[in-house]
Coordinates of C-alpha atoms in Angstrom, one line a residue:
X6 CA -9.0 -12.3 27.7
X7 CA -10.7 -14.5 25.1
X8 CA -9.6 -15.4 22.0
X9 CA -11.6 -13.0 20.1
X10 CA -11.1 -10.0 21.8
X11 CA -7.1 -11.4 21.5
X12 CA -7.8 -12.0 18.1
X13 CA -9.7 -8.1 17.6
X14 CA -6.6 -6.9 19.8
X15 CA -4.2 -8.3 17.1
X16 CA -6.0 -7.1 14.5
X17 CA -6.2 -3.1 15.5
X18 CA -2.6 -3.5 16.2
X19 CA -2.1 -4.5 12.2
X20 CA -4.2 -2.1 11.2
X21 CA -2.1 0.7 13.1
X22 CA 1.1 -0.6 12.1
X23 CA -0.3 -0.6 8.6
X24 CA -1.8 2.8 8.5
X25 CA 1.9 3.9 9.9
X26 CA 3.3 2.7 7.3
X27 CA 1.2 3.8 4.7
X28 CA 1.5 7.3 6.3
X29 CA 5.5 7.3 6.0
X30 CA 5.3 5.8 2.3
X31 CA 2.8 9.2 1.4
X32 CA 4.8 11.5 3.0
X33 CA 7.7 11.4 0.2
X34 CA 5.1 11.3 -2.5
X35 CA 3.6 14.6 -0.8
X36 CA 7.1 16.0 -0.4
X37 CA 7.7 15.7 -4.0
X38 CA 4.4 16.4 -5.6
X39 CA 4.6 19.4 -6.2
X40 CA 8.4 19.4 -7.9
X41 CA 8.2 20.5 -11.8
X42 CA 8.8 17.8 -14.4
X43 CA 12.3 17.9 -16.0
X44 CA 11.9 16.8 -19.0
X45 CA 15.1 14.2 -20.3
X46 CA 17.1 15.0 -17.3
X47 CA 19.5 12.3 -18.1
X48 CA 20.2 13.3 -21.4
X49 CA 22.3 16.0 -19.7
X50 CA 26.3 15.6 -20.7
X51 CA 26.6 15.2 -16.5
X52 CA 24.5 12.2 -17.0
X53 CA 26.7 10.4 -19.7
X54 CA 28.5 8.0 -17.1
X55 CA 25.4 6.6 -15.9
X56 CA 24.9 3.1 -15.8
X57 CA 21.4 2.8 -17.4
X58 CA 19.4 -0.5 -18.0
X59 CA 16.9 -1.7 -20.8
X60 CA 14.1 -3.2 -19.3
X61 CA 13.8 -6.9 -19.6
X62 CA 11.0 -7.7 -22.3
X63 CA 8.6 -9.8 -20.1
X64 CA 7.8 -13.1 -21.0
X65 CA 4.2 -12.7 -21.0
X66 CA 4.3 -10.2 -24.0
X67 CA 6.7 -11.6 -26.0
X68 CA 4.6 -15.4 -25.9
X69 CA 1.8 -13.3 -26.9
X70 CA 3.9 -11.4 -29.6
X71 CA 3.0 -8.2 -28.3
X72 CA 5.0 -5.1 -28.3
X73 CA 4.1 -2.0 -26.2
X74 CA 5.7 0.9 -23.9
X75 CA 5.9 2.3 -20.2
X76 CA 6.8 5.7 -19.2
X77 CA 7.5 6.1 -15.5
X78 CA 8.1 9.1 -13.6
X79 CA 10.8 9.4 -10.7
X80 CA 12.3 11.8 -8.1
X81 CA 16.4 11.6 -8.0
X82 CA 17.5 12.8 -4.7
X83 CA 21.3 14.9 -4.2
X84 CA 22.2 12.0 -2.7
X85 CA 21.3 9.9 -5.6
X86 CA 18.2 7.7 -4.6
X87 CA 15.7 7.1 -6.5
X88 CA 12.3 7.6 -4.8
X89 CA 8.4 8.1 -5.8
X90 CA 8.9 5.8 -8.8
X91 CA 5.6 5.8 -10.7
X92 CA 4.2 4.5 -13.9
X93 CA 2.2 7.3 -16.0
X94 CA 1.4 5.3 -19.0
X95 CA 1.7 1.6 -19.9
X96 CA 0.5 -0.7 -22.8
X97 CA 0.2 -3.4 -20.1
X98 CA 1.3 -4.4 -16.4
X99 CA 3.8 -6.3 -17.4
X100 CA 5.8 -3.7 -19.7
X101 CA 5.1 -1.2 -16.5
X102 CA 6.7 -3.9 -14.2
X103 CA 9.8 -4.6 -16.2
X104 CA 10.1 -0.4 -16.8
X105 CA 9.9 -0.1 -13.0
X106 CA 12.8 -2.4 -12.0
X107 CA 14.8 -1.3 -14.3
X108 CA 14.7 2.4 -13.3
X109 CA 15.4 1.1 -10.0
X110 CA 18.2 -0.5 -11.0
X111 CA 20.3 3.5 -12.3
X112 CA 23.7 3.3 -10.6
X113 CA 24.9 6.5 -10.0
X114 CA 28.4 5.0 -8.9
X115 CA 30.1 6.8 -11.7
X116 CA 28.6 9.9 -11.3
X117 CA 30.5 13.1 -10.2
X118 CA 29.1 13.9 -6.4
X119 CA 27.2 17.7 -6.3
X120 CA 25.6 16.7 -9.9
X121 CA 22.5 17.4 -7.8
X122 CA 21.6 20.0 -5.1
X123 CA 18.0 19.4 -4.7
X124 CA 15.9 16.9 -6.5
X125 CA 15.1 16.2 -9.8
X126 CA 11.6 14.8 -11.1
X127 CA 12.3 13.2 -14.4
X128 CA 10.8 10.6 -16.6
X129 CA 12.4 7.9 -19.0
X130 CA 10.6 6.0 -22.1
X131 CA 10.4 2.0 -22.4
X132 CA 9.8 0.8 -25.7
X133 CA 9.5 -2.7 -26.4
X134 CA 10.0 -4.6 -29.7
X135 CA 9.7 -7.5 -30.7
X136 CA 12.0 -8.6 -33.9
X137 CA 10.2 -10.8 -36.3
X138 CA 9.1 -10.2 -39.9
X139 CA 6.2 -7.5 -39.9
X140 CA 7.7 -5.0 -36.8
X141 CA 10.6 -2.5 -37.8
X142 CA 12.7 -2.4 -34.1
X143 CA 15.2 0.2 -35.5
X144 CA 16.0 3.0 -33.2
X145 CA 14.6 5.2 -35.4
X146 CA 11.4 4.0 -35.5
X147 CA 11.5 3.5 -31.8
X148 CA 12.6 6.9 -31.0
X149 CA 8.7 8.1 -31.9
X150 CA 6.2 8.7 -29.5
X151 CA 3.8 6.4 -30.2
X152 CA 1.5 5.2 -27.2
X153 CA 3.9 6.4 -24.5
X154 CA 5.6 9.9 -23.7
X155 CA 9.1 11.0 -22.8
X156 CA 12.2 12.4 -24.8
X157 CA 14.5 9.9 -22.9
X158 CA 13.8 6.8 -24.2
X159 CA 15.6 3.5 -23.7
X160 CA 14.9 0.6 -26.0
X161 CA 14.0 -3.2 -25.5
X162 CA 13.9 -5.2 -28.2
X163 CA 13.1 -9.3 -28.0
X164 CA 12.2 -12.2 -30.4
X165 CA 10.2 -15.0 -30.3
X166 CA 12.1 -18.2 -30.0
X167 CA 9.6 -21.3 -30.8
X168 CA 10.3 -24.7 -29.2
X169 CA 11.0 -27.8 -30.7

């Protein structure tokens, strides 16, 4: 065998291992396509010893003095993992990114097991604030829909801290 047709070999191989794994990462988002939207799921007085997280406010933004939103959508499973974790609207990449991580990071170790007998599609709200003179972060404020939708919203406010 030459080194081309090992190096063609090699590469079919990749490709099938790829498309594999592609196929298995599809198949929950097909499995849960068609499941309803819930709107504020964890608002639910069930929900109320849930360990939720603010998103970090990324660095990018808040050099650039930005402020912005992400909501992302995501499946909870009975057993409490959370799967097809996806970002329907975002000012930028960067506030999708932080919203993202932090939804992965729900721990549902408090919660009472059979909370959930099938899953539960659900979005949550990221709004992101930065404190200076001219932007009002109060909750209030925050609590409109602005760019971004979702009932559930969880807030993330930063400030600017300039070097000396």
């Amino acid at each position: 065998m030459t080194i081309k047709q090992l190096v063609i070999a090699l590469a079919g191989t990749f490709v099938g291992i790829a498309g594999l794994v592609g196929c298995s990462s599809n198949q929950s988002s097909k499995q849960f396509s068609d499941l309803p939207l819930t709107e504020a799921a964890l608002l639910a007085p069930e929900w109320r010893s849930l360990q939720r997280y603010e998103a970090r406010y990324p660095i990018e933004e808040a050099s650039a003095g930005n402020d912005g939103c992400a909501t992302i959508e995501y499946v909870i499973t009975p057993d409490y993992q959370i799967t097809d974790v996806q970002t329907t609207h975002a000012t930028s990449r960067y506030f999708a990114q932080q919203a993202r991580h932090a939804i992965t990071r729900l721990s549902f170790s408090n919660a009472a097991p059979g909370n959930l007998t099938e899953p539960v599609k659900t979005r949550t709200r990221f709004e992101f604030c930065l404190q200076n003179n001219d932007d009002d972060c109060s909750v209030s404020v925050l609590q409109q829909e602005r760019h971004c939708q979702g009932t559930d919203a969880l807030f993330s406010i930063g400030s600017r801290v300039k070097r000396l």
